[in-house]
Each structure stands twice: as structure tokens, then as C-alpha cells.
CSV table of C-alpha atoms and ligand atoms in Angstrom, one decimal:
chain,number,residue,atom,x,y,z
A,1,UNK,CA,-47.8,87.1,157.5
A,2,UNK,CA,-44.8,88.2,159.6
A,3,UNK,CA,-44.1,91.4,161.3
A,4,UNK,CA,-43.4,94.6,159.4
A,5,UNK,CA,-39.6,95.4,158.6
A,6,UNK,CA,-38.8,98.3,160.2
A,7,UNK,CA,-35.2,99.9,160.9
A,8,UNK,CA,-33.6,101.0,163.5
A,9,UNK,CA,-34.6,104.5,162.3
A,10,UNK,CA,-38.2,103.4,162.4
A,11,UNK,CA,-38.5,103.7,158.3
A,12,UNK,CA,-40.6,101.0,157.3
A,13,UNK,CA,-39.0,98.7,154.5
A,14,UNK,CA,-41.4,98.4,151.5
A,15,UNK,CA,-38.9,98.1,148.7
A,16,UNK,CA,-35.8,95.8,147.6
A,17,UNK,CA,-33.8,96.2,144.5
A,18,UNK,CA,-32.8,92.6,143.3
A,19,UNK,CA,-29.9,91.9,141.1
A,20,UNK,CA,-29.8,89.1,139.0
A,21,UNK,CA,-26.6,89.3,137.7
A,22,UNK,CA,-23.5,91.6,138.1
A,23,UNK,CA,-22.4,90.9,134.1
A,24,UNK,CA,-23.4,93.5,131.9
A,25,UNK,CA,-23.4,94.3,127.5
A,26,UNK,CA,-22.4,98.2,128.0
A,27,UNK,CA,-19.8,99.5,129.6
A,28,UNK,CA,-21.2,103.2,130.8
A,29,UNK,CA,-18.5,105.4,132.0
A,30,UNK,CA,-20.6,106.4,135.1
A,31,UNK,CA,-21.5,103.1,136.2
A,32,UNK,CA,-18.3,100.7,134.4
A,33,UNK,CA,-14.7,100.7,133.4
A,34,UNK,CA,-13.6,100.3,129.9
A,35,UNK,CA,-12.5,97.2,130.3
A,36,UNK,CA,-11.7,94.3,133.1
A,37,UNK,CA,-14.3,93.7,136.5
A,38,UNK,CA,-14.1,90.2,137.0
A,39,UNK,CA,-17.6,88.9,136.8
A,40,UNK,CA,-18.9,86.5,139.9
A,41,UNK,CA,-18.1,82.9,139.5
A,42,UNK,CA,-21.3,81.0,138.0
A,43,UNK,CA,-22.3,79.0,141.5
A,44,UNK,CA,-21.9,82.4,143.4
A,45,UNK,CA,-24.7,83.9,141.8
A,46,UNK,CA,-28.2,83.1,143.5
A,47,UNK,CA,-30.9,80.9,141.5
A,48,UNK,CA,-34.3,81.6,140.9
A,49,UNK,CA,-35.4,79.3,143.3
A,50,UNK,CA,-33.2,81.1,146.0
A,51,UNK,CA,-34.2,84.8,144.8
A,52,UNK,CA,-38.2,83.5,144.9
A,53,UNK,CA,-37.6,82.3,148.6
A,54,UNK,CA,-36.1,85.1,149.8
A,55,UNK,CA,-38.6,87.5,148.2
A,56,UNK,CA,-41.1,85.6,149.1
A,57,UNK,CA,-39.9,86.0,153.2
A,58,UNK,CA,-39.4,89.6,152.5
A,59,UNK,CA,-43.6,90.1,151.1
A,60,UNK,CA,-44.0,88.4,154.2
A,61,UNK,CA,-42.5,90.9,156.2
A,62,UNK,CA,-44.4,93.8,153.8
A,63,UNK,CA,-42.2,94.4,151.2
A,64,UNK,CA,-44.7,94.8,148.1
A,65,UNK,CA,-42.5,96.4,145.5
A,66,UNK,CA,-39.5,94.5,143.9
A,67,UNK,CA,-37.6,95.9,141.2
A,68,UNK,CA,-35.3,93.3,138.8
A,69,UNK,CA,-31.9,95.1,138.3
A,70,UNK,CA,-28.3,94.4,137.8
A,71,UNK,CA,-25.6,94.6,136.2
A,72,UNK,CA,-28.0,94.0,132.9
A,73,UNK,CA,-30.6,92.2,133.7
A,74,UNK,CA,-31.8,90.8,130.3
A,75,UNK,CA,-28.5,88.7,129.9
A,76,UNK,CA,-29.6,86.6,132.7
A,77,UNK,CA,-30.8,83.4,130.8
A,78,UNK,CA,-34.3,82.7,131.2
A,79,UNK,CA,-35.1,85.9,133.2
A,80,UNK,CA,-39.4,85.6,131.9
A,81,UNK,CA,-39.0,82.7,134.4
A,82,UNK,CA,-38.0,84.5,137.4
A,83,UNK,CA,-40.9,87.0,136.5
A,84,UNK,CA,-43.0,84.5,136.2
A,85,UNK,CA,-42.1,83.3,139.7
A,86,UNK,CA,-42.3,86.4,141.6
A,87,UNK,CA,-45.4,88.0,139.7
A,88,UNK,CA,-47.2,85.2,141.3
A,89,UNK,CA,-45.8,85.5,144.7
A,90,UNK,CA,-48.2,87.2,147.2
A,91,UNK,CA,-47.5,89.9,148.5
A,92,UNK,CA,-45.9,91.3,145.4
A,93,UNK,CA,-48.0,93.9,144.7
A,94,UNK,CA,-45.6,96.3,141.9
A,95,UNK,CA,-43.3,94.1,140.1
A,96,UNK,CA,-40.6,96.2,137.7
A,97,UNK,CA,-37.5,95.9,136.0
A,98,UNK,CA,-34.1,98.3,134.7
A,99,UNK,CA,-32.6,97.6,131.8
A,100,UNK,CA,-30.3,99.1,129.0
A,101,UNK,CA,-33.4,98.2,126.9
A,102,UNK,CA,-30.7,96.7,124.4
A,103,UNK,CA,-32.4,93.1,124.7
A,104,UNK,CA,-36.1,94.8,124.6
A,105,UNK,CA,-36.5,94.2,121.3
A,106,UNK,CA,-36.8,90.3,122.0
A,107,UNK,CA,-38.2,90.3,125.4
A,108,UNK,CA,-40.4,93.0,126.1
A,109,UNK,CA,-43.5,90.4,124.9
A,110,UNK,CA,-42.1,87.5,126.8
A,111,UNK,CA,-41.8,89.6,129.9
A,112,UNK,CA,-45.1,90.9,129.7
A,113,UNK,CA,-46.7,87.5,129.4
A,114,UNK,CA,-44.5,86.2,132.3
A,115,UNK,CA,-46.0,89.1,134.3
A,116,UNK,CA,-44.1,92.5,133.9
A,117,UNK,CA,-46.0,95.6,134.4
A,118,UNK,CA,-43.7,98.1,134.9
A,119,UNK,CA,-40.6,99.2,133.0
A,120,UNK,CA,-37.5,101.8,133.0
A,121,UNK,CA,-35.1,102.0,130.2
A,122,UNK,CA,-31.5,103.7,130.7
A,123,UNK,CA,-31.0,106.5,128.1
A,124,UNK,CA,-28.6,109.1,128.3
A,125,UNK,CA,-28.7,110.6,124.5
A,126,UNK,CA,-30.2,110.7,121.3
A,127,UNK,CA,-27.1,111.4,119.0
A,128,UNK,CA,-25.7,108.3,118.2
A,129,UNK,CA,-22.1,109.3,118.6
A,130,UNK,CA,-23.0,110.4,122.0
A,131,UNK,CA,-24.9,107.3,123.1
A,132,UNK,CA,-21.9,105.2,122.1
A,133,UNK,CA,-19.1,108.0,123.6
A,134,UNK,CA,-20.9,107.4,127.2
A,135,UNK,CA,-22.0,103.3,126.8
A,136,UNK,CA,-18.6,102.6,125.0
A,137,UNK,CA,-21.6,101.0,122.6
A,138,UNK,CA,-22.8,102.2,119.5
A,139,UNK,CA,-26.2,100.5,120.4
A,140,UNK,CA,-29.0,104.0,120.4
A,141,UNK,CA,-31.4,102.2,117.4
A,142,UNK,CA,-31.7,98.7,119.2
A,143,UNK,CA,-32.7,100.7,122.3
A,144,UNK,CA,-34.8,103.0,120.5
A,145,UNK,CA,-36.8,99.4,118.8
A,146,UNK,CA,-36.8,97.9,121.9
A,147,UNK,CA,-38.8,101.0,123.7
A,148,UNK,CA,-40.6,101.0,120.7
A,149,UNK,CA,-41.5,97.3,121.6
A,150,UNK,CA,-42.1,97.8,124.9
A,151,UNK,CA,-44.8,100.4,124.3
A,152,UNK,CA,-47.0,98.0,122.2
A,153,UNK,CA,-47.7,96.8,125.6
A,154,UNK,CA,-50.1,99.0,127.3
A,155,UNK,CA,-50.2,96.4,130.2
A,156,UNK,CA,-46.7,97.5,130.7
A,157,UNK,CA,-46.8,101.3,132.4
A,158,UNK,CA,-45.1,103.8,133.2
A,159,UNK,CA,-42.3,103.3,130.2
A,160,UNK,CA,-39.9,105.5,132.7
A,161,UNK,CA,-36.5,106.4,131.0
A,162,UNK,CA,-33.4,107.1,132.6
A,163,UNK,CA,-30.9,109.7,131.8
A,164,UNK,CA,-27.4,110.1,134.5
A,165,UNK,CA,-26.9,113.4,134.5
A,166,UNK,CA,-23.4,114.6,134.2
A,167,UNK,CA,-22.0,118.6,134.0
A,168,UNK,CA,-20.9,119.0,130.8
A,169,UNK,CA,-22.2,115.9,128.7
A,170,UNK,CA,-26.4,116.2,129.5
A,171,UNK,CA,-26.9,120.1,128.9
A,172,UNK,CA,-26.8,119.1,125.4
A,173,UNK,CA,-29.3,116.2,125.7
A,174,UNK,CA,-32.0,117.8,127.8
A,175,UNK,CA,-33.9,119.6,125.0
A,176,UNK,CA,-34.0,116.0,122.8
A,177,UNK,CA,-34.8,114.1,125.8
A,178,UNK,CA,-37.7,116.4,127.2
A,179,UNK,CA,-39.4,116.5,123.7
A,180,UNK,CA,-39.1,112.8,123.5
A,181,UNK,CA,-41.1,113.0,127.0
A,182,UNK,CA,-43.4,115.3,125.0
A,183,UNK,CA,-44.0,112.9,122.1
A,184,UNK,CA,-44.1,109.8,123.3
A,185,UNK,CA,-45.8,107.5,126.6
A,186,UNK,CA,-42.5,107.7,128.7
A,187,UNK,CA,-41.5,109.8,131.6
A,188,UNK,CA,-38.4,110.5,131.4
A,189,UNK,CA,-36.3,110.8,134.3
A,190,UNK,CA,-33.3,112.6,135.2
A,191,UNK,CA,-30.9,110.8,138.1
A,192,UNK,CA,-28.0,113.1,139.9
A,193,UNK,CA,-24.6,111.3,138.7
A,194,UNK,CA,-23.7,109.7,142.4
A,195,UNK,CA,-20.1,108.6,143.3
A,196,UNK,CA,-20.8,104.7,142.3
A,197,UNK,CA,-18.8,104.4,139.2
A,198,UNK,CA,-15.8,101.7,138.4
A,199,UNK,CA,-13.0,104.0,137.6
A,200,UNK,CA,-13.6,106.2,140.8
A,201,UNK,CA,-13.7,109.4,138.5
A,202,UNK,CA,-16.4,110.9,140.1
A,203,UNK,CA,-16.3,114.5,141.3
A,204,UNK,CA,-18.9,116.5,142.7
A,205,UNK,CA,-18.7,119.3,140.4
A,206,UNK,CA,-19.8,117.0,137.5
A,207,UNK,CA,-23.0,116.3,139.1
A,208,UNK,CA,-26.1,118.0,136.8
A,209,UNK,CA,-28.3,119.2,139.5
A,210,UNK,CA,-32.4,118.2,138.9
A,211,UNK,CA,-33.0,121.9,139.6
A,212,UNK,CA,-30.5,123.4,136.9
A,213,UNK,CA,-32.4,120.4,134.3
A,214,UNK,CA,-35.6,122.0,135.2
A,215,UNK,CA,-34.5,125.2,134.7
A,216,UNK,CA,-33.4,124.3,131.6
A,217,UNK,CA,-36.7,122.7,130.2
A,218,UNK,CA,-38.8,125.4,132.0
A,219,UNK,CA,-37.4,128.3,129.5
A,220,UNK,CA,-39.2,126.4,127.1
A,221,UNK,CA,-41.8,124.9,128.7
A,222,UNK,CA,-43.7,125.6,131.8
A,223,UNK,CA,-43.7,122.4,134.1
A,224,UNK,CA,-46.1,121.7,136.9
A,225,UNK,CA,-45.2,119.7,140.2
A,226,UNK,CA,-46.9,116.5,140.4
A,227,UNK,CA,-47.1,115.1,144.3
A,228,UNK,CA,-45.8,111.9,144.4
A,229,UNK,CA,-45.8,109.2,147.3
A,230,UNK,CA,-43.6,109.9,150.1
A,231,UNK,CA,-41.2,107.7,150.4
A,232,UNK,CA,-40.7,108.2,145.9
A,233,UNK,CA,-37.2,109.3,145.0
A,234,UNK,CA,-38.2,111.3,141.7
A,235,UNK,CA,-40.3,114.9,141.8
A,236,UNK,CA,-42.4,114.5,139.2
A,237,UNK,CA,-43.4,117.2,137.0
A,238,UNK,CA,-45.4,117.7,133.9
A,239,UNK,CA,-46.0,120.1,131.0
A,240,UNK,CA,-48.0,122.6,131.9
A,241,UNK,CA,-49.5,122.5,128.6
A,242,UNK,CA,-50.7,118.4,129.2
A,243,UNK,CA,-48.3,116.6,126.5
A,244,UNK,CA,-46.3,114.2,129.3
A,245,UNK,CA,-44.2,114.1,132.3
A,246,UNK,CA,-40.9,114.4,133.7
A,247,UNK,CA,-39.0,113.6,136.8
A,248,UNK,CA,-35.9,114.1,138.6
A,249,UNK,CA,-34.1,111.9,141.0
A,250,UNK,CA,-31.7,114.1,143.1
A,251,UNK,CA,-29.8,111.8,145.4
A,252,UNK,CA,-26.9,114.6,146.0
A,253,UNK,CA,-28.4,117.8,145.8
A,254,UNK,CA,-31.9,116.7,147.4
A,255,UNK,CA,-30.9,113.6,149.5
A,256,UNK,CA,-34.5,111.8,150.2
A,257,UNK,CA,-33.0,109.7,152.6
A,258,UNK,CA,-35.5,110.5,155.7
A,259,UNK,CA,-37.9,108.7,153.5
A,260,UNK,CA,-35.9,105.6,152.8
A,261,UNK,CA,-38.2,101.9,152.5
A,262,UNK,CA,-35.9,100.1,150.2
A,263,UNK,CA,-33.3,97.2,150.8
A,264,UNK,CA,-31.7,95.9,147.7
A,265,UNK,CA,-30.6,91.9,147.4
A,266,UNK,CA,-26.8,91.6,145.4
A,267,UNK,CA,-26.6,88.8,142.4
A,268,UNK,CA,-24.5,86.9,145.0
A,269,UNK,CA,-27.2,86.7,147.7
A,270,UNK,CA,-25.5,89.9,149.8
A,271,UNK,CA,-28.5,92.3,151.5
A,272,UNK,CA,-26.8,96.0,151.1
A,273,UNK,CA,-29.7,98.4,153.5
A,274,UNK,CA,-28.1,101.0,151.3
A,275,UNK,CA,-26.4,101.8,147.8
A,276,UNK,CA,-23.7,103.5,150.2
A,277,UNK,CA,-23.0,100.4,152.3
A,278,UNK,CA,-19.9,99.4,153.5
A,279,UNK,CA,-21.3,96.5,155.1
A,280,UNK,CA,-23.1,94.0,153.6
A,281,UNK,CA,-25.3,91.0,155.0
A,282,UNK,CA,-24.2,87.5,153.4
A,283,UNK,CA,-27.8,85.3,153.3
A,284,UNK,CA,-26.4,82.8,150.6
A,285,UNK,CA,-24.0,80.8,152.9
A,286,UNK,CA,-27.4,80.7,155.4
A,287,UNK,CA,-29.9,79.8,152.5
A,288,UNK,CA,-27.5,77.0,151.2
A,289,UNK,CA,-26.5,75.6,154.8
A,290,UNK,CA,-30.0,74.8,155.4
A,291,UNK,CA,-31.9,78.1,157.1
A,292,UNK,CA,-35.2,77.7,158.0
A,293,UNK,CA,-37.6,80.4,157.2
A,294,UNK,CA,-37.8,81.6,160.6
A,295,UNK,CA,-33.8,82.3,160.6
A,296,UNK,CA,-33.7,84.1,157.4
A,297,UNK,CA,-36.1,86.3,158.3
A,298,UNK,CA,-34.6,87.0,161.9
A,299,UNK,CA,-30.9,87.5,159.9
A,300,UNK,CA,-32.7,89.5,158.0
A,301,UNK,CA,-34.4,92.0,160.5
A,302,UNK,CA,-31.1,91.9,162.1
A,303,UNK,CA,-29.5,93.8,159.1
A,304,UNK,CA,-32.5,96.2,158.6
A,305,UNK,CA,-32.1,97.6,162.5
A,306,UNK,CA,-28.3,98.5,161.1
A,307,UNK,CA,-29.8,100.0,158.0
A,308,UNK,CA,-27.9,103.2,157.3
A,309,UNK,CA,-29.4,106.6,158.8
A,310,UNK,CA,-28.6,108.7,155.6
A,311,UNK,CA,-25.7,108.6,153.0
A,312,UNK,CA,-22.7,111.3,153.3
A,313,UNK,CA,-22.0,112.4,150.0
A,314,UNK,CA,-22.0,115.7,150.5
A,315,UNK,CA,-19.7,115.8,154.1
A,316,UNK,CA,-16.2,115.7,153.9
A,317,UNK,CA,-14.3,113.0,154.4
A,318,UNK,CA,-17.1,110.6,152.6
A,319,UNK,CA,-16.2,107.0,152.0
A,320,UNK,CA,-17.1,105.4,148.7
A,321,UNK,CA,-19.4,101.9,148.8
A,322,UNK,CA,-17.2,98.8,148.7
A,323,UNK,CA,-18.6,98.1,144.8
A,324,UNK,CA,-19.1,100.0,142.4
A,325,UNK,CA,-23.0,100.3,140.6
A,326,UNK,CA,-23.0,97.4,138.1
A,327,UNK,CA,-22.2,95.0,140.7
A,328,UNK,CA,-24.8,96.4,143.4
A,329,UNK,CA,-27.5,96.7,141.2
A,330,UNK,CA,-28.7,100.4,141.1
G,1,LIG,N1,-28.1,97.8,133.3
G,1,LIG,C1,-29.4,98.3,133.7
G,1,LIG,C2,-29.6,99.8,133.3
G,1,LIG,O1,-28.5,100.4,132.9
G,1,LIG,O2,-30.7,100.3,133.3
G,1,LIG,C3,-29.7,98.2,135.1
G,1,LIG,C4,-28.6,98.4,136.1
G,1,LIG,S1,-28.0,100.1,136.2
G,1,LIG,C5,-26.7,99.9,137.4
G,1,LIG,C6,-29.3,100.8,137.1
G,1,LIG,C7,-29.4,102.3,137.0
G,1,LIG,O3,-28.3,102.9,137.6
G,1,LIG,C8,-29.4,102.9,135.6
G,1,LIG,O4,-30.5,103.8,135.4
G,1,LIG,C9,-28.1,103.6,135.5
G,1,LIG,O5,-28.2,104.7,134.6
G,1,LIG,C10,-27.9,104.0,136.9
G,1,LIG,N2,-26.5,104.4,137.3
G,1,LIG,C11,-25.4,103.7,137.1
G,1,LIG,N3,-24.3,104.3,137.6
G,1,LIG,C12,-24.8,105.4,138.1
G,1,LIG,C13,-24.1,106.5,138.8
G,1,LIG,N4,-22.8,106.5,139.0
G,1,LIG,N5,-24.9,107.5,139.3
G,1,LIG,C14,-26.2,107.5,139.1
G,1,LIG,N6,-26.9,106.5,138.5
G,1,LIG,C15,-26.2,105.5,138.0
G,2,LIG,FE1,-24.4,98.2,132.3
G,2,LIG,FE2,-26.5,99.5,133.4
G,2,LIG,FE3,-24.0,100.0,134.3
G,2,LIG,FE4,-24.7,100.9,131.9
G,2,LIG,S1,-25.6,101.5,133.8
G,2,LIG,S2,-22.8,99.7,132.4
G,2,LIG,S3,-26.0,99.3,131.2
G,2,LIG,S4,-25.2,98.1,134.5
């Protein structure tokens, strides 16, 4: 074991966010553009061998949860292997993964076997011409089968689900997504639209604050706070009546960044200490120019001191990240 990561804020680092790849199947208008975004060139893009050292440093230094992200995830070939790989590194204590769910159909099995315990889906409606009006895919059933896949699993839970929230779009959806909550093994989970998207169109008036959702749901039905672990970025919240559970993740409205303990590890082998970075830490050119162990992890604790105090969203004169979501890996 190494020392613990701590920052130079004295938050202890617990978490990273690793993205396999920046390419993605949907083209969400919160996270994408329509069209163009170059991918990353093929040999820019870490290997599994490379992401399991570098994870396997950071478990070293404490870091017990890692979540698989992206871009989408599931179009990274082979991806059960990766699992596979880090399910059996120690120190890995809560392994997890993002997707569109598009590719769950097929893989939610595989992934289990390879090691998978935990899961969260992106789903922002239940009408199919409103799934496709916000993915720019008409793809709601496949998503639908492959959640229905994933929950043959009961290895593999929570089942979260994600909804973006966005003024004007997710009023609509908040009944049909709370009753699926209600119906069905997933906790469906509510995230504050944050100013990460492609086209730059963000604007904070459109963001759908957690407290208006839950105001929403709670003239129907009565919801009950939940604690959750400190350094969690959802409130979590269930019926009052027992039939599920819901959350919201309120980055804007509620920043939770006193609590911070994650890192998150780009597709091309760039540490980012937050999804507002400006900076980022390059570790591929070190891990392919022949690093030992002990220098990754110093390069690495160097970065972590600089980790960001808090974002600044809501001050004025607030600087976007230099990349948009898909191609951090949210
Ligand atoms: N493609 C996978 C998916 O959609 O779940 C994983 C990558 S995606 C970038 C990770 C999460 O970021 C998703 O839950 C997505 O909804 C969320 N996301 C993307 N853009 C966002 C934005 N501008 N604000 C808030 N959340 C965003
Ligand atoms: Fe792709 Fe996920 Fe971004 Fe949607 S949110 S465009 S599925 S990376």
C-alpha cells in the first residue's frame, strides 16, 4: 500500500471516473453536437493494460471505487475484458459502469460474469418521439430490453437510471419516470443539466432544479429523505409509502463540492481533478516513455494537491471546461 491521496484541500480521493473511449452511438443535445467531434486517433486512446496499471496505482493510494464511463462505453471492443481486469484488482472494492444501455441487451450477461456489480443507465424519456428528439436516436425499446436484461441480474445492484434535467423538456417526463421508479428495481436519478455540452447552448435558466423535481413528485407522492454517504452526489429519497427510490444530483443548485473524493482518468490517458478543469495532467506520454510505478504515482499526487477547490458555475464570469462531456467522461 502507498499513502492516501489527499488534495491540497485535504479531501481524500476515493473515486475516479475512467473513460474508455470518447466515441459515442447517440448524439444527446446536452452532452453532443448533431454532427462532427473528431474522435481521438486509435493509438491515442489508452489500452487495457495501461488503464489496469494505472488503476491499479491509484487502489494503491485508496481509491476503492472506479466507475467505467465515456463517451459510450459499450462500443469499446472487448470492454468484459477490462472488467474482468479491474474486478480482480485489489483494492477495487465497488466496480460500476454508465451507459446509454443501447448495447445492454447483448452485454449486460457478459459483464456480469466478467465482474460488474453495479449499473446506471442514461434515460431521459419514455415517449419515443421524445427519447429520439433529445438522443437524435430513435433507440427508447432497445434501452428499455437492455434494462430489462440488466435486471435478470440480481448480482448487478442498484439498476440507477439517469435523467438530465432540462427546463422545459423534463416537467413532462417526471411523472412517467417516477412511476417507473415505483414499478420497477431502479432508482432513478435526476442530474441538474451542467454547462458541459458540445454546442455550448447551455444557459442557466434551462437548468431543472432537484428541488422543483421533488416538488413535482411530492404532490403525488410523499417522499422520505434517505441519508446517504457523505462524500455521495445524489439525495436520495423514497416513497413514503415503500414502493422504490429516487435521487437527485444537483451540481448547480446544491454544489457538493466540499465533499469531493473523485478524480476521473480521460480515454487518452489525461487525469482531469475535476469535470470543470481547465488543466489536465497528461500520464500517457509518462506510462509509454517508461515510468516506473514510483513516478506515476508521485505525477499523480502532484495533480491531486492542484485538484480544483469548487467549480464556479454559478459566479459570473465562469469559464467553461476545455471539452465538452462525451469526451471527459461524465
Ligand atoms: N454514454 C454514457 C451515458 O450516456 O450514460 C456514459 C457517458 S455520459 C457523458 C455520462 C453521464 O453524463 C450520463 O448520465 C449523461 O446523461 C450525463 N451528461 C451528459 N451531458 C451532461 C450535461 N451537460 N449535464 C449533466 N449531465 C450530463
Ligand atoms: Fe453519448 Fe452518453 Fe453523451 Fe448521450 S450522454 S451523447 S449517450 S456520451
Amino acid at each position: 500500500m502507498r499513502d492516501p491521496l489527499v488534495d491540497g484541500w485535504a479531501r481524500e480521493i476515493k473515486s475516479v471516473r475512467v473513460s474508455v473511449t470518447d466515441k459515442c452511438n447517440f448524439r444527446c443535445k446536452y452532452c453532443m453536437p448533431a454532427e462532427g467531434l473528431e474522435w481521438l486517433p486509435r493509438e491515442e486512446v489508452l489500452s487495457f493494460e495501461e488503464i489496469a496499471r494505472l488503476v491499479r496505482l491509484l487502489a494503491e493510494m485508496g481509491v476503492d471505487e472506479v466507475r467505467l464511463t465515456g463517451g459510450e462505453p459499450l462500443v469499446r471492443r472487448d470492454l468484459t475484458t477490462l472488467v474482468g481486469m479491474l474486478a480482480k484488482t485489489p483494492g477495487v472494492e465497488d466496480l460500476s459502469l454508465t451507459t446509454n444501455g443501447i448495447l445492454l441487451d447483448r452485454l449486460a450477461g457478459p459483464l456480469v460474469e466478467a465482474g460488474l456489480r453495479r449499473i446506471n443507465v442514461s434515460l431521459d424519456s419514455l415517449s419515443h418521439t421524445r427519447f429520439a428528439e433529445i438522443t437524435r436516436r430513435d433507440a427508447l425499446d432497445r434501452v428499455l430490453t437492455g434494462l430489462a436484461e440488466a435486471e435478470k441480474y440480481p448480482e448487478l445492484r442498484p439498476i440507477k437510471v439517469n435523467c438530465v434535467a432540462i427546463r422545459g423538456f423534463t416537467e413532462e417526463e417526471v411523472p412517467a419516470l417516477a412511476e417507473l421508479a415505483r414499478r420497477k428495481p431502479y432508482v432513478v436519478r435526476f442530474i441538474e443539466f451542467m454547462p458541459l455540452d458540445a454546442d455550448e447552448a447551455w444557459r442557466q435558466d434551462e437548468v431543472l432544479a432537484g428541488g422543483e423535481i421533488r416538488a413535482l413528485i411530492e404532490e403525488r407522492w410523499p417522499l422520505v429523505e434517505v441519508p446517504a454517504k457523505a462524500s455521495s452526489t445524489a439525495k436520495r429519497y423514497r416513497f413514503a409509502d415503500g414502493a422504490g427510490e429516487i435521487g437527485f444530483v444537483n451540481p448547480v443548485s446544491e454544489p457538493f463540492c466540499s465533499t469531493c473524493d473523485r478524480i476521473r482518468l480521460t480515454a487518452d490517458g489525461r487525469l482531469r481533478t475535476c469535470l470543470f478543469s481547465r488543466r489536465e495532467w497528461d500520464l500517457k506520454e509518462p506510462l509509454r516513455g517508461g515510468a516506473s510505478d514510483d513516478e506515476l504515482a508521485d505525477l499523480v499526487r502532484w495533480a491531486i494537491q492542484h485538484k480544483e477547490l469548487k467549480h464556479r458555475i454559478n459566479e459570473p464570469g465562469f469559464v467553461r471546461a476545455s471539452r465538452s462531456m462525451s469526451q471527459i467522461g461524465g
